[in-house]
Short mmCIF file of C-alpha atoms and ligand atoms in Angstrom, two decimals:
data_model
loop_
_atom_site.label_atom_id
_atom_site.label_comp_id
_atom_site.label_asym_id
_atom_site.label_seq_id
_atom_site.Cartn_x
_atom_site.Cartn_y
_atom_site.Cartn_z
CA MET W 1 -62.98 27.49 -230.27
CA ASN W 2 -63.59 28.07 -233.95
CA ALA W 3 -61.99 25.89 -236.60
CA GLN W 4 -59.64 28.57 -237.83
CA ARG W 5 -58.24 29.25 -234.37
CA ARG W 6 -57.84 25.54 -233.70
CA HIS W 7 -55.90 25.29 -236.93
CA VAL W 8 -53.59 28.16 -235.99
CA ILE W 9 -52.84 26.64 -232.58
CA ALA W 10 -52.17 23.23 -234.09
CA GLY W 11 -49.81 24.91 -236.54
CA MET W 12 -47.92 26.66 -233.73
CA ALA W 13 -47.61 23.42 -231.79
CA ALA W 14 -46.30 21.61 -234.85
CA ALA W 15 -43.76 24.38 -235.44
CA ALA W 16 -42.65 24.19 -231.82
CA MET W 17 -42.23 20.40 -232.07
CA ALA W 18 -40.32 20.71 -235.31
CA GLY W 19 -38.01 23.18 -233.56
CA GLY W 20 -37.30 20.52 -230.93
CA LEU W 21 -39.46 22.17 -228.28
CA PRO W 22 -41.92 20.16 -226.21
CA LEU W 23 -45.59 20.64 -227.02
CA GLY W 24 -46.85 23.72 -225.21
CA ALA W 25 -43.45 25.35 -224.92
CA PHE W 26 -44.47 28.03 -227.37
CA ALA W 27 -47.00 29.25 -224.89
CA GLN W 28 -44.55 29.43 -221.97
CA LYS W 29 -42.94 32.61 -220.75
CA LYS W 30 -39.26 32.51 -219.80
CA VAL W 31 -38.59 32.45 -216.07
CA VAL W 32 -37.01 35.74 -214.99
CA LEU W 33 -34.32 35.81 -212.31
CA GLY W 34 -33.03 39.05 -210.82
CA PHE W 35 -29.50 38.63 -209.46
CA SER W 36 -27.63 41.22 -207.40
CA GLN W 37 -23.90 40.52 -207.39
CA ILE W 38 -21.51 42.11 -204.89
CA GLY W 39 -18.95 43.37 -207.40
CA ALA W 40 -15.75 42.14 -209.03
CA GLU W 41 -13.39 42.35 -206.07
CA SER W 42 -11.63 39.01 -206.54
CA GLU W 43 -10.83 36.16 -208.93
CA TRP W 44 -13.43 34.17 -207.01
CA ARG W 45 -16.15 36.75 -207.69
CA THR W 46 -15.35 36.90 -211.40
CA ALA W 47 -15.66 33.12 -211.64
CA ASN W 48 -18.92 33.24 -209.69
CA THR W 49 -20.41 35.83 -212.05
CA GLU W 50 -19.33 33.81 -215.07
CA SER W 51 -20.88 30.65 -213.59
CA ILE W 52 -24.20 32.40 -212.97
CA LYS W 53 -24.38 34.01 -216.42
CA SER W 54 -23.51 30.86 -218.32
CA ALA W 55 -25.82 28.62 -216.26
CA ALA W 56 -28.73 31.02 -216.85
CA LYS W 57 -28.14 30.76 -220.58
CA GLU W 58 -27.94 26.97 -220.47
CA HIS W 59 -31.16 26.70 -218.47
CA GLY W 60 -33.05 29.18 -220.66
CA ILE W 61 -33.60 31.53 -217.72
CA GLU W 62 -33.78 35.27 -218.37
CA LEU W 63 -31.20 36.86 -216.10
CA LYS W 64 -31.34 40.44 -214.93
CA PHE W 65 -27.84 40.94 -213.56
CA SER W 66 -26.78 43.88 -211.44
CA ASP W 67 -23.27 44.67 -210.10
CA ALA W 68 -23.30 46.55 -206.77
CA GLN W 69 -19.63 47.58 -206.76
CA GLN W 70 -19.31 46.27 -203.21
CA LYS W 71 -21.97 48.65 -201.83
CA GLN W 72 -24.93 47.42 -199.81
CA GLU W 73 -27.03 50.45 -200.83
CA ASN W 74 -26.62 49.44 -204.50
CA GLN W 75 -27.76 45.91 -203.71
CA ILE W 76 -30.84 47.25 -201.94
CA LYS W 77 -31.61 49.46 -204.96
CA ALA W 78 -31.20 46.51 -207.32
CA ILE W 79 -33.52 44.32 -205.25
CA ARG W 80 -36.15 47.09 -205.18
CA SER W 81 -35.92 47.40 -208.93
CA PHE W 82 -36.35 43.62 -209.35
CA ILE W 83 -39.48 43.85 -207.18
CA ALA W 84 -40.80 46.74 -209.30
CA GLN W 85 -40.18 44.69 -212.46
CA ARG W 86 -41.98 41.71 -210.90
CA VAL W 87 -39.27 39.16 -211.62
CA ASP W 88 -40.12 35.54 -210.75
CA VAL W 89 -37.23 34.96 -208.34
CA ILE W 90 -34.62 37.20 -206.70
CA ALA W 91 -31.18 35.90 -205.78
CA PHE W 92 -28.30 37.81 -204.28
CA SER W 93 -24.96 37.50 -202.60
CA PRO W 94 -25.16 39.86 -199.61
CA VAL W 95 -22.01 41.96 -199.21
CA VAL W 96 -22.49 42.16 -195.42
CA GLU W 97 -24.67 40.12 -193.04
CA SER W 98 -26.83 42.79 -191.45
CA GLY W 99 -29.29 45.45 -192.60
CA TRP W 100 -31.51 43.42 -194.95
CA GLU W 101 -34.81 43.19 -193.03
CA THR W 102 -36.66 46.03 -194.73
CA VAL W 103 -35.94 45.14 -198.33
CA LEU W 104 -36.48 41.43 -197.72
CA ARG W 105 -39.87 42.22 -196.20
CA GLU W 106 -40.73 44.17 -199.33
CA ALA W 107 -39.86 41.17 -201.50
CA LYS W 108 -41.93 38.88 -199.31
CA ALA W 109 -44.90 41.26 -199.45
CA ALA W 110 -44.61 41.17 -203.26
CA LYS W 111 -44.58 37.33 -203.04
CA ILE W 112 -41.21 37.07 -204.80
CA PRO W 113 -39.06 34.28 -203.33
CA VAL W 114 -35.47 35.20 -202.42
CA ILE W 115 -32.50 32.83 -202.64
CA LEU W 116 -29.25 33.73 -200.90
CA THR W 117 -26.14 32.65 -202.75
CA ASP W 118 -22.61 32.44 -201.38
CA ARG W 119 -23.08 34.62 -198.27
CA ALA W 120 -25.63 34.52 -195.47
CA VAL W 121 -27.70 37.31 -193.91
CA ASN W 122 -28.35 37.95 -190.25
CA VAL W 123 -32.13 38.50 -189.96
CA LYS W 124 -34.41 37.37 -187.14
CA ASP W 125 -37.19 36.16 -189.41
CA ASP W 126 -35.76 33.46 -191.61
CA SER W 127 -38.98 33.16 -193.60
CA LEU W 128 -37.66 36.24 -195.44
CA TRP W 129 -35.53 33.97 -197.65
CA VAL W 130 -36.27 30.52 -199.02
CA SER W 131 -32.83 28.97 -199.33
CA PHE W 132 -29.16 29.70 -198.75
CA MET W 133 -26.65 27.97 -201.01
CA GLY W 134 -22.93 28.29 -200.54
CA SER W 135 -19.93 27.26 -198.54
CA ASP W 136 -19.46 26.60 -194.86
CA PHE W 137 -17.08 29.46 -194.04
CA LEU W 138 -16.63 28.39 -190.41
CA GLU W 139 -15.41 25.03 -191.61
CA GLU W 140 -13.05 26.70 -194.09
CA GLY W 141 -11.50 28.67 -191.22
CA ARG W 142 -11.18 25.46 -189.21
CA LYS W 143 -9.48 23.70 -192.13
CA ALA W 144 -6.95 26.53 -192.34
CA GLY W 145 -6.38 26.29 -188.58
CA ARG W 146 -6.00 22.50 -188.62
CA TRP W 147 -3.47 22.66 -191.44
CA LEU W 148 -1.40 25.21 -189.49
CA THR W 149 -1.47 23.44 -186.14
CA GLU W 150 -0.43 20.19 -187.82
CA LYS W 151 2.35 21.86 -189.83
CA MET W 152 3.75 23.60 -186.75
CA LYS W 153 3.11 20.95 -184.14
CA ASP W 154 6.80 20.46 -183.39
CA VAL W 155 7.68 24.15 -183.26
CA LYS W 156 8.81 25.24 -179.81
CA GLY W 157 8.11 28.81 -178.77
CA GLU W 158 5.59 31.29 -180.06
CA VAL W 159 4.14 31.31 -183.58
CA HIS W 160 3.31 34.86 -184.61
CA ILE W 161 0.40 35.11 -187.01
CA VAL W 162 -0.84 38.12 -188.97
CA GLU W 163 -4.35 37.97 -190.38
CA LEU W 164 -5.79 39.67 -193.46
CA GLN W 165 -9.54 39.75 -192.94
CA GLY W 166 -12.14 39.95 -195.69
CA THR W 167 -14.74 42.71 -196.00
CA VAL W 168 -15.80 44.01 -192.59
CA GLY W 169 -19.18 42.60 -191.56
CA SER W 170 -19.29 39.97 -194.33
CA ALA W 171 -20.19 36.38 -193.52
CA PRO W 172 -16.93 34.90 -194.85
CA ALA W 173 -14.78 37.39 -192.89
CA ILE W 174 -16.67 36.74 -189.65
CA ASP W 175 -16.76 32.96 -189.97
CA ARG W 176 -13.28 32.38 -191.39
CA LYS W 177 -11.87 34.31 -188.45
CA ARG W 178 -13.96 32.43 -185.89
CA GLY W 179 -13.28 28.98 -187.35
CA PHE W 180 -9.53 29.57 -187.48
CA GLU W 181 -9.38 30.94 -183.93
CA GLU W 182 -11.45 28.06 -182.61
CA ILE W 183 -8.73 25.63 -183.72
CA ILE W 184 -5.55 27.54 -182.89
CA LYS W 185 -6.66 28.53 -179.41
CA ALA W 186 -6.12 24.92 -178.30
CA ASP W 187 -2.39 25.72 -178.21
CA PRO W 188 -1.37 29.04 -176.64
CA LYS W 189 1.86 29.19 -178.65
CA PHE W 190 -0.24 30.40 -181.61
CA LYS W 191 -0.67 34.15 -181.35
CA ILE W 192 -2.46 36.48 -183.76
CA ILE W 193 -0.31 39.60 -183.41
CA ARG W 194 -2.06 41.76 -186.04
CA SER W 195 -5.43 41.48 -187.76
CA GLN W 196 -6.90 43.94 -190.22
CA THR W 197 -9.22 43.99 -193.23
CA GLY W 198 -7.85 43.90 -196.77
CA ASP W 199 -11.39 43.96 -198.19
CA PHE W 200 -10.79 40.77 -200.23
CA THR W 201 -8.71 42.65 -202.86
CA ARG W 202 -5.12 42.27 -204.04
CA ALA W 203 -4.35 45.98 -203.74
CA LYS W 204 -5.57 46.19 -200.14
CA GLY W 205 -3.92 42.89 -199.24
CA LYS W 206 -0.59 44.30 -200.39
CA GLU W 207 -1.08 47.61 -198.64
CA VAL W 208 -2.03 46.10 -195.29
CA MET W 209 0.76 43.52 -195.45
CA GLU W 210 3.24 46.35 -196.02
CA ALA W 211 1.98 47.97 -192.83
CA PHE W 212 2.23 44.65 -190.94
CA LEU W 213 5.82 44.20 -192.14
CA LYS W 214 6.74 47.72 -191.16
CA ALA W 215 5.35 47.24 -187.67
CA GLU W 216 6.46 43.67 -186.97
CA GLY W 217 9.18 42.87 -189.53
CA LYS W 218 10.85 39.49 -189.07
CA LYS W 219 8.69 38.70 -186.08
CA ILE W 220 5.97 37.48 -188.45
CA ASN W 221 5.96 33.68 -188.90
CA VAL W 222 2.58 33.10 -190.54
CA LEU W 223 0.12 34.98 -192.73
CA TYR W 224 -3.51 33.86 -192.70
CA ALA W 225 -5.43 35.59 -195.52
CA HIS W 226 -9.21 35.19 -195.81
CA ASN W 227 -8.86 34.90 -199.60
CA ASP W 228 -6.28 34.16 -202.28
CA ASP W 229 -6.31 37.63 -203.81
CA MET W 230 -5.21 39.27 -200.56
CA ALA W 231 -2.53 36.57 -200.14
CA ILE W 232 -1.26 37.25 -203.68
CA GLY W 233 -1.09 40.98 -202.96
CA ALA W 234 0.70 40.25 -199.67
CA ILE W 235 3.23 37.99 -201.42
CA GLN W 236 4.35 41.00 -203.44
CA ALA W 237 4.74 43.05 -200.27
CA ILE W 238 6.77 40.26 -198.64
CA GLU W 239 9.08 40.00 -201.65
CA GLU W 240 9.53 43.74 -201.81
CA ALA W 241 10.54 43.65 -198.14
CA GLY W 242 13.32 41.23 -199.10
CA LEU W 243 11.71 38.17 -197.51
CA LYS W 244 10.79 34.82 -199.05
CA PRO W 245 7.05 34.06 -199.13
CA ALA W 246 6.16 30.51 -198.06
CA LYS W 247 9.61 30.11 -196.51
CA ASP W 248 10.29 33.04 -194.18
CA ILE W 249 6.55 33.48 -193.72
CA VAL W 250 4.16 30.53 -194.02
CA ILE W 251 1.11 31.60 -196.04
CA ILE W 252 -2.37 30.12 -195.78
CA SER W 253 -5.32 31.38 -197.79
CA ILE W 254 -8.81 30.44 -198.94
CA ASP W 255 -10.65 30.04 -202.30
CA ALA W 256 -8.29 27.84 -204.39
CA VAL W 257 -8.52 30.00 -207.51
CA LYS W 258 -6.05 29.45 -210.35
CA GLY W 259 -3.90 32.38 -209.19
CA ALA W 260 -3.33 30.55 -205.90
CA PHE W 261 -2.27 27.38 -207.72
CA GLU W 262 0.19 29.42 -209.78
CA ALA W 263 1.59 30.94 -206.60
CA MET W 264 1.91 27.48 -205.02
CA MET W 265 3.65 26.10 -208.11
CA ALA W 266 6.08 29.02 -207.93
CA GLY W 267 6.75 28.04 -204.30
CA LYS W 268 5.27 31.24 -202.85
CA LEU W 269 2.08 30.06 -201.15
CA ASN W 270 1.85 27.08 -198.80
CA VAL W 271 -1.79 26.10 -198.90
CA THR W 272 -5.24 27.16 -200.05
CA VAL W 273 -8.59 25.97 -198.70
CA GLU W 274 -11.18 25.40 -201.40
CA CYS W 275 -14.28 27.58 -201.67
CA SER W 276 -16.16 26.93 -204.88
CA PRO W 277 -17.69 29.88 -206.76
CA LEU W 278 -19.40 27.61 -209.29
CA LEU W 279 -22.89 28.12 -207.91
CA GLY W 280 -24.61 28.91 -211.20
CA PRO W 281 -25.98 25.45 -212.11
CA GLN W 282 -27.29 24.86 -208.57
CA LEU W 283 -28.94 28.26 -208.53
CA MET W 284 -30.72 27.76 -211.87
CA GLN W 285 -31.95 24.34 -210.75
CA ALA W 286 -33.31 25.92 -207.58
CA VAL W 287 -35.08 28.63 -209.58
CA LYS W 288 -36.73 25.98 -211.75
CA ASP W 289 -37.70 23.92 -208.72
CA LEU W 290 -39.33 26.96 -207.14
CA LYS W 291 -41.30 27.66 -210.31
CA ALA W 292 -42.42 24.03 -210.34
CA GLY W 293 -43.86 24.56 -206.86
CA LYS W 294 -41.22 22.55 -205.00
CA THR W 295 -39.91 23.53 -201.57
CA LEU W 296 -36.17 24.11 -201.51
CA PRO W 297 -33.95 22.89 -198.70
CA LYS W 298 -33.22 25.82 -196.39
CA ARG W 299 -29.47 25.17 -196.68
CA ILE W 300 -27.52 23.80 -199.67
CA VAL W 301 -23.84 23.33 -198.74
CA THR W 302 -21.03 23.24 -201.30
CA GLU W 303 -18.54 20.36 -201.02
CA GLU W 304 -14.91 21.44 -200.91
CA GLY W 305 -11.34 20.37 -200.09
CA ILE W 306 -7.92 21.76 -199.24
CA PHE W 307 -4.78 21.92 -201.44
CA PRO W 308 -1.22 22.19 -200.09
CA MET W 309 1.57 23.30 -202.47
CA GLU W 310 2.87 19.74 -202.86
CA VAL W 311 -0.20 18.75 -204.92
CA ALA W 312 -0.57 22.05 -206.83
CA ALA W 313 1.06 20.98 -210.11
CA LYS W 314 -0.98 17.77 -210.24
CA GLU W 315 -4.29 19.48 -209.43
CA PHE W 316 -3.82 22.62 -211.54
CA PRO W 317 -5.00 21.16 -214.89
CA LYS W 318 -8.24 19.99 -213.23
CA ARG W 319 -9.16 23.40 -211.82
CA LYS W 320 -12.23 25.03 -213.34
CA TYR W 321 -11.81 28.50 -211.80
O1 LIG S 401 -13.76 34.03 -200.66
C1 LIG S 401 -13.66 36.12 -201.79
C2 LIG S 401 -14.73 36.93 -202.41
O2 LIG S 401 -18.01 35.38 -200.47
C3 LIG S 401 -16.89 33.31 -200.57
O3 LIG S 401 -15.84 36.72 -201.56
C4 LIG S 401 -16.97 34.70 -201.06
C5 LIG S 401 -15.69 35.50 -200.89
C6 LIG S 401 -14.44 34.90 -201.50
O4 LIG S 401 -14.41 38.20 -202.70
O5 LIG S 401 -12.58 35.91 -202.65
#
């Protein structure tokens, strides 16, 4: 190296240090993460997007963010475009469980590691993704079921339940249904009399609940909604039908977003099971670990609780989403 070049490099290093950067940082390229989000169907999803965007900024990771508007084909397109752009890492929250083999094989062939966030995929070859971080949806369904069986343990006679399912074919809809059923089937008095998808949105939750009320009317004792937004939509339908939510119909939902706490404080929702959307910091750490050559754990589970209406006012100020 000639003297002049050495001088220039020393100058750059000094400038980097003066700017608070570690020596050598000036030579480093930003890590690029391609993230394919499902959409903006719920309060949960909005909080999840916000968490990912702000964590990327904090960690100095360049984020290429794509919103699929709840369509798998858009997610596949986004992933292909991330591969074409040769991003360092791809992460995505798969709208449904199946149909990912081909595109995941393409990512693997391009040697780009894939992290699943929030929802799982159903593929035979699990070397197609490096890590899955998110909640245990089966356990969430069980928590909902345990709360209900405890609350109604002294009730004689049948308990008629209507269920608002999440997006058809999605991991949380499949597992929240299974986990709940696993618990309530221990006592035959619990009967799911109607079950239909509300696609995780308020509008659909309201619409489907209206149909349930029309068909079953006062026969309905319990509503189990796979997320808070559908429960909030259904609450409106229940009120419009002249019934009292949380009193005439016991309402259980999942997520524990602020809207659910507000509904509980207004006495309209009985309980919400926590499902944290704040996956951003964990994801950025994982991206950095991958770039540093570390092996990620195959499964990173989010810790979460359950909040009945009695604790809503006390917990509300502590909620971050
Ligand atoms: O419960 C729901 C959202 O995948 C856990 O998706 C997530 C679910 C969440 O639309 O509100």
